[in-house]
């Protein structure tokens, strides 16, 4: 059995962030990363954009400290009482443990749904990029940001692309009608055809059947239908989940001595928001991982408090979003030169901002959200 130290489960931004933060504070302590992934740590944001379009093959994560990563080595069991992780049929002792196991794509739950490709890992992206070489038509199911990005990337390669979603516009339920219309405009400007207010009923014989009777030709189908946290190991170990996530404090602690969770698998208290948030953004996963690693190394001051946020690129247009991410009471769209801003408020305070070609609003939005101040424009 190995010496005790830090064990990290997962090699995404949360796992690598934890490992680097721990190593910076305790350079001589044992550290091991276990991952089911087959690839060395890589950046996920380019997979639906530059990598999928064939513009780059370099998606390696920028790691400042050499880290030993056990690839293709999923963890089978966690013994919290004895501080033992079982992986690859061997047992490893730990002093501290960071659960950064991420999330997995939700399969398309219709007959023939297993024919659809997914986009989460680098291996997924390679399969999808190879499929575009011989495809002429593509259907993307799901108009979240990954679906919109991938659809635009397919169109940029000359494919005839249809984006299908239950909402009348992309992200309508999450971001509101006005934001949905703006995102729809950006998607359609890339050459993608959007069909909203409908659901896929089946996949068969190179086609996609919709619930209104429409049949779409599809040489390839991408299911961008969301993700589910990989929290099964934690639950089996005795950690009680919340909405499928591992609940943790602003210090990323699970409440079990020496055990932390970060990234997509975590439901973490944000000290700035004053409540727990489920966030699926790359940078926030990295930030949470750094906090978990710092805490595991003995840094008692590290807490998660920043406003979650991310950038997305639809075609050649960047859209930026800052928000606590757990809802809003009212919103208002403001037209900007060559773009727009959508302000979101609850109880008289800004809780989110969505911008396109309005960087000043994006930066101001983060400040207002942090301070809990009203929007700079009338909201009614």
Coordinates of C-alpha atoms in Angstrom, one line a residue:
X1 CA 0.0 0.0 0.0
X2 CA 1.3 3.4 -1.0
X3 CA 2.4 6.2 1.4
X4 CA -0.3 8.7 2.5
X5 CA -0.5 12.0 0.8
X6 CA -3.0 13.7 -1.5
X7 CA -5.1 11.6 -3.9
X8 CA -7.0 13.5 -6.6
X9 CA -9.8 11.7 -8.5
X10 CA -10.2 13.4 -11.9
X11 CA -7.8 15.1 -14.3
X12 CA -10.0 18.0 -15.5
X13 CA -9.6 21.6 -14.4
X14 CA -10.7 21.0 -10.8
X15 CA -8.4 18.0 -10.3
X16 CA -5.4 19.7 -11.9
X17 CA -6.1 22.9 -10.0
X18 CA -6.2 21.0 -6.8
X19 CA -3.0 19.1 -7.5
X20 CA -1.0 22.2 -8.5
X21 CA -2.2 24.2 -5.5
X22 CA -1.3 21.3 -3.2
X23 CA 2.1 20.8 -4.8
X24 CA 2.9 24.6 -4.6
X25 CA 2.5 24.4 -0.8
X26 CA 3.8 21.0 -0.1
X27 CA 6.3 20.2 -2.8
X28 CA 7.7 17.0 -1.1
X29 CA 4.4 15.4 -0.1
X30 CA 3.1 12.3 -2.0
X31 CA 0.5 13.2 -4.7
X32 CA -1.3 11.0 -7.1
X33 CA -4.0 11.7 -9.7
X34 CA -6.4 8.9 -10.9
X35 CA -8.5 9.4 -14.0
X36 CA -10.6 7.3 -16.3
X37 CA -9.6 9.5 -19.1
X38 CA -7.2 8.1 -21.7
X39 CA -5.5 11.4 -22.5
X40 CA -3.1 13.6 -20.6
X41 CA -4.9 16.6 -19.1
X42 CA -6.3 18.9 -21.7
X43 CA -8.5 21.9 -22.1
X44 CA -12.1 21.2 -22.8
X45 CA -13.4 24.6 -24.2
X46 CA -11.6 24.3 -27.6
X47 CA -13.1 20.9 -28.3
X48 CA -16.4 22.3 -29.6
X49 CA -14.6 25.1 -31.5
X50 CA -11.0 25.3 -32.7
X51 CA -10.3 21.6 -32.3
X52 CA -13.6 20.4 -33.9
X53 CA -13.0 22.7 -36.9
X54 CA -9.5 21.3 -37.3
X55 CA -7.8 24.6 -36.6
X56 CA -5.7 23.1 -33.8
X57 CA -4.6 19.8 -32.3
X58 CA -2.9 21.5 -29.3
X59 CA -5.4 21.4 -26.5
X60 CA -2.9 20.3 -23.7
X61 CA -3.5 21.9 -20.4
X62 CA -0.9 24.4 -19.3
X63 CA 0.5 22.7 -16.2
X64 CA 3.3 24.5 -14.3
X65 CA 4.4 21.6 -12.2
X66 CA 5.1 18.0 -13.4
X67 CA 2.3 15.8 -12.1
X68 CA 2.0 12.0 -12.2
X69 CA -1.3 11.1 -13.7
X70 CA -2.6 7.6 -13.8
X71 CA -4.5 7.5 -17.1
X72 CA -7.2 4.9 -17.8
X73 CA -7.4 4.1 -14.1
X74 CA -10.9 4.6 -12.7
X75 CA -11.3 4.4 -9.0
X76 CA -13.4 1.4 -7.9
X77 CA -13.9 2.2 -4.2
X78 CA -13.4 4.8 -1.5
X79 CA -13.1 3.8 2.2
X80 CA -13.6 7.0 4.1
X81 CA -13.1 5.4 7.5
X82 CA -9.7 4.0 6.8
X83 CA -8.7 6.6 4.2
X84 CA -8.1 4.2 1.4
X85 CA -8.8 4.5 -2.3
X86 CA -8.9 1.4 -4.5
X87 CA -7.9 1.9 -8.1
X88 CA -6.6 -0.6 -10.7
X89 CA -7.2 -3.3 -8.1
X90 CA -4.6 -1.8 -5.8
X91 CA -5.1 0.1 -2.5
X92 CA -3.7 3.6 -1.9
X93 CA -3.7 5.4 1.4
X94 CA -4.4 9.1 1.5
X95 CA -4.0 11.9 4.0
X96 CA -6.3 14.1 1.9
X97 CA -8.7 13.3 -0.9
X98 CA -10.1 15.6 -3.6
X99 CA -13.1 14.3 -5.5
X100 CA -13.0 16.1 -8.9
X101 CA -14.7 13.4 -11.0
X102 CA -16.6 15.8 -13.2
X103 CA -19.7 14.9 -15.1
X104 CA -20.7 12.7 -18.0
X105 CA -23.0 13.4 -21.0
X106 CA -26.6 12.5 -20.7
X107 CA -27.5 10.0 -23.4
X108 CA -30.3 10.8 -25.9
X109 CA -33.2 8.8 -24.3
X110 CA -35.0 7.8 -27.5
X111 CA -35.0 4.7 -29.7
X112 CA -31.8 4.7 -31.6
X113 CA -30.3 7.3 -29.3
X114 CA -27.2 5.3 -28.9
X115 CA -26.3 6.2 -32.5
X116 CA -25.8 9.8 -31.5
X117 CA -22.2 11.0 -30.8
X118 CA -21.4 13.0 -27.7
X119 CA -18.9 15.7 -26.9
X120 CA -17.3 15.8 -23.5
X121 CA -13.8 14.2 -23.7
X122 CA -10.9 14.6 -26.2
X123 CA -11.7 11.1 -27.4
X124 CA -15.3 12.2 -28.1
X125 CA -14.0 15.2 -30.0
X126 CA -11.7 13.1 -32.1
X127 CA -14.5 10.8 -33.1
X128 CA -16.7 13.7 -33.9
X129 CA -14.1 15.5 -36.0
X130 CA -13.4 12.3 -38.0
X131 CA -17.1 11.9 -38.6
X132 CA -17.3 15.4 -40.2
X133 CA -14.8 14.3 -42.9
X134 CA -17.4 12.2 -44.6
X135 CA -20.6 13.9 -43.5
X136 CA -22.7 16.3 -45.5
X137 CA -25.6 16.8 -43.1
X138 CA -25.6 17.1 -39.3
X139 CA -28.2 17.4 -36.6
X140 CA -27.4 18.7 -33.2
X141 CA -29.9 17.9 -30.4
X142 CA -29.8 20.5 -27.6
X143 CA -29.2 24.2 -27.8
X144 CA -27.1 24.8 -24.8
X145 CA -23.8 26.6 -25.3
X146 CA -22.0 23.4 -26.3
X147 CA -24.7 22.6 -28.8
X148 CA -24.6 26.1 -30.3
X149 CA -20.8 26.1 -30.5
X150 CA -20.7 22.7 -32.2
X151 CA -23.4 23.4 -34.6
X152 CA -21.6 26.6 -35.7
X153 CA -18.4 24.6 -36.1
X154 CA -20.1 22.0 -38.3
X155 CA -21.5 24.8 -40.5
X156 CA -18.1 26.4 -40.8
X157 CA -16.9 23.2 -42.3
X158 CA -19.6 23.3 -45.0
X159 CA -22.1 20.8 -43.5
X160 CA -25.8 21.4 -43.7
X161 CA -26.7 21.7 -40.0
X162 CA -29.9 21.7 -38.1
X163 CA -30.1 22.5 -34.4
X164 CA -33.1 21.0 -32.6
X165 CA -34.3 22.1 -29.1
X166 CA -37.5 22.0 -27.0
X167 CA -37.3 25.8 -26.4
X168 CA -38.4 28.3 -29.1
X169 CA -34.9 29.8 -29.0
X170 CA -31.5 28.7 -27.6
X171 CA -31.2 29.0 -23.8
X172 CA -34.7 30.6 -23.6
X173 CA -35.7 28.8 -20.4
X174 CA -32.4 29.6 -18.6
X175 CA -31.7 33.2 -19.9
X176 CA -35.1 34.5 -21.0
X177 CA -36.9 35.3 -24.2
X178 CA -34.9 38.4 -25.2
X179 CA -31.6 36.6 -24.7
X180 CA -32.9 33.6 -26.5
X181 CA -33.8 35.7 -29.6
X182 CA -30.3 37.3 -29.6
X183 CA -28.6 33.9 -29.4
X184 CA -30.9 32.6 -32.1
X185 CA -29.7 35.4 -34.4
X186 CA -26.1 34.5 -33.7
X187 CA -26.7 30.8 -34.4
X188 CA -28.6 31.5 -37.6
X189 CA -25.9 33.9 -38.8
X190 CA -23.4 31.0 -38.9
X191 CA -25.7 29.2 -41.4
X192 CA -27.3 26.8 -38.9
X193 CA -31.0 26.1 -39.3
X194 CA -32.8 26.1 -35.9
X195 CA -36.0 24.1 -35.1
X196 CA -37.4 25.0 -31.7
X197 CA -40.4 23.9 -29.8
X198 CA -39.9 20.2 -30.7
X199 CA -38.3 17.0 -29.4
X200 CA -36.6 14.1 -31.0
X201 CA -38.6 10.9 -30.9
X202 CA -36.1 8.5 -32.6
X203 CA -33.0 8.0 -34.7
X204 CA -32.8 5.5 -37.5
X205 CA -31.4 4.9 -41.0
X206 CA -29.4 8.2 -41.1
X207 CA -32.4 10.3 -40.1
X208 CA -33.8 12.1 -37.0
X209 CA -37.6 11.9 -36.4
X210 CA -39.2 14.8 -34.5
X211 CA -42.4 14.8 -32.6
X212 CA -44.2 17.0 -35.2
X213 CA -43.6 14.4 -37.9
X214 CA -40.6 16.1 -39.4
X215 CA -37.8 13.8 -40.6
X216 CA -34.3 15.3 -40.9
X217 CA -31.4 13.7 -42.9
X218 CA -28.4 13.3 -40.7
X219 CA -25.1 11.8 -41.6
X220 CA -24.0 12.5 -38.1
X221 CA -26.0 13.4 -34.9
X222 CA -24.6 15.1 -31.9
X223 CA -26.5 14.8 -28.6
X224 CA -25.7 17.9 -26.6
X225 CA -28.4 17.1 -24.0
X226 CA -26.6 18.1 -20.8
X227 CA -24.4 16.3 -18.3
X228 CA -24.9 14.3 -15.0
X229 CA -22.4 14.6 -12.1
X230 CA -20.1 11.6 -11.6
X231 CA -21.0 11.3 -7.9
X232 CA -21.7 7.5 -7.6
X233 CA -18.4 6.8 -5.9
X234 CA -19.0 9.4 -3.3
X235 CA -22.5 8.2 -2.6
X236 CA -21.3 4.6 -2.3
X237 CA -18.7 5.8 0.2
X238 CA -21.4 7.2 2.4
X239 CA -21.6 10.9 1.3
X240 CA -25.2 12.1 1.1
X241 CA -25.8 13.8 -2.3
X242 CA -27.8 16.9 -3.0
X243 CA -29.6 17.0 -6.3
X244 CA -27.0 14.5 -7.6
X245 CA -24.0 16.6 -6.5
X246 CA -21.6 16.4 -3.6
X247 CA -22.5 19.2 -1.1
X248 CA -19.4 21.1 0.2
X249 CA -18.8 24.4 2.0
X250 CA -17.0 27.4 0.6
X251 CA -13.7 25.6 1.6
X252 CA -14.7 22.7 -0.6
X253 CA -14.9 20.4 2.4
X254 CA -17.4 17.5 2.3
X255 CA -17.6 17.4 6.1
X256 CA -15.6 14.2 6.1
X257 CA -12.1 14.8 7.6
X258 CA -9.6 15.4 4.8
X259 CA -12.1 14.9 2.0
X260 CA -12.9 17.7 -0.5
X261 CA -14.9 18.0 -3.7
X262 CA -14.6 20.5 -6.6
X263 CA -15.9 21.2 -10.1
X264 CA -18.9 19.8 -11.9
X265 CA -19.5 17.1 -9.2
X266 CA -19.7 19.7 -6.4
X267 CA -22.6 21.7 -5.0
X268 CA -20.5 24.3 -3.3
X269 CA -21.3 27.2 -1.0
X270 CA -20.1 30.5 -2.6
X271 CA -19.2 33.0 0.2
X272 CA -20.0 35.9 -2.0
X273 CA -23.5 34.6 -2.9
X274 CA -24.1 33.3 0.6
X275 CA -25.6 30.1 -0.7
X276 CA -24.6 26.9 -2.5
X277 CA -24.4 26.9 -6.3
X278 CA -24.1 24.2 -8.9
X279 CA -21.7 25.6 -11.6
X280 CA -20.5 23.9 -14.7
X281 CA -17.9 26.4 -15.9
X282 CA -14.3 25.6 -16.7
X283 CA -12.7 28.5 -14.8
X284 CA -14.9 28.0 -11.8
X285 CA -14.0 24.3 -11.7
X286 CA -10.3 25.3 -11.7
X287 CA -10.9 27.9 -9.0
X288 CA -12.7 25.4 -6.8
X289 CA -9.9 22.9 -7.4
X290 CA -7.3 25.4 -6.3
X291 CA -9.2 26.0 -3.1
X292 CA -9.6 22.3 -2.4
X293 CA -5.9 21.7 -3.0
X294 CA -4.9 24.6 -0.9
X295 CA -7.1 23.5 2.0
X296 CA -5.7 19.9 1.7
X297 CA -2.2 21.4 2.1
X298 CA -3.2 23.3 5.3
X299 CA -4.1 26.7 3.9
X300 CA -7.1 27.7 6.1
X301 CA -7.8 31.0 4.3
X302 CA -8.8 29.7 0.9
X303 CA -12.6 30.0 0.1
X304 CA -14.7 30.2 -3.0
X305 CA -16.3 33.7 -3.3
X306 CA -15.9 34.9 -6.9
X307 CA -18.8 35.4 -9.3
X308 CA -19.1 32.4 -11.7
X309 CA -18.7 33.2 -15.3
X310 CA -17.6 32.0 -18.7
X311 CA -17.2 33.0 -22.4
X312 CA -18.7 31.2 -25.3
X313 CA -18.0 31.6 -29.0
X314 CA -20.8 31.1 -31.6
X315 CA -19.2 31.3 -35.0
X316 CA -16.9 34.3 -34.7
X317 CA -18.8 36.1 -32.0
X318 CA -18.0 36.0 -28.3
X319 CA -20.7 36.0 -25.7
X320 CA -19.8 36.5 -22.0
X321 CA -21.8 35.6 -18.9
X322 CA -21.4 36.4 -15.2
X323 CA -24.1 35.2 -12.8
X324 CA -24.8 33.4 -9.6
X325 CA -26.7 31.0 -11.9
X326 CA -29.6 30.0 -9.7
X327 CA -32.3 32.2 -11.3
X328 CA -33.6 35.8 -11.5
X329 CA -36.8 37.7 -11.1
X330 CA -36.6 40.2 -14.0
X331 CA -34.3 40.9 -17.0
X332 CA -33.8 43.7 -19.5
X333 CA -32.0 43.7 -22.8
X334 CA -30.0 46.8 -23.9
X335 CA -28.9 47.1 -27.5
X336 CA -25.2 48.0 -27.9
X337 CA -23.3 48.9 -31.1
X338 CA -22.7 45.6 -32.8
X339 CA -24.0 43.7 -29.8
X340 CA -26.2 43.6 -26.7
X341 CA -26.3 43.3 -22.9
X342 CA -29.0 41.6 -20.8
X343 CA -29.2 42.5 -17.2
X344 CA -30.7 40.2 -14.6
X345 CA -32.0 41.2 -11.2
X346 CA -33.5 39.7 -8.1
X347 CA -34.7 41.7 -5.1
X348 CA -33.3 44.9 -6.5
X349 CA -29.7 43.5 -7.0
X350 CA -27.9 42.4 -10.1
X351 CA -27.5 38.6 -10.2
X352 CA -26.4 38.2 -13.7
X353 CA -25.2 39.8 -16.9
X354 CA -25.0 38.5 -20.5
X355 CA -23.0 40.5 -23.0
X356 CA -22.0 40.5 -26.7
X357 CA -19.5 43.1 -27.8
X358 CA -20.1 45.0 -24.5
X359 CA -17.0 44.3 -22.4
X360 CA -17.5 47.4 -20.2
X361 CA -21.0 46.0 -19.2
X362 CA -19.4 42.6 -18.6
X363 CA -16.8 44.0 -16.2
X364 CA -19.3 46.4 -14.5
X365 CA -21.7 43.5 -14.2
X366 CA -19.2 41.4 -12.2
X367 CA -18.7 44.4 -9.8
X368 CA -22.4 45.0 -9.3
X369 CA -23.1 41.3 -8.7
X370 CA -20.3 41.1 -6.1
X371 CA -21.6 44.2 -4.4
X372 CA -25.3 43.3 -4.6
X373 CA -26.1 46.6 -6.2
X374 CA -29.0 47.4 -8.7
X375 CA -28.6 47.3 -12.5
X376 CA -27.3 50.6 -14.1
X377 CA -30.5 50.8 -16.2
X378 CA -34.2 50.9 -15.3
X379 CA -35.5 47.3 -15.1
X380 CA -39.1 48.0 -15.9

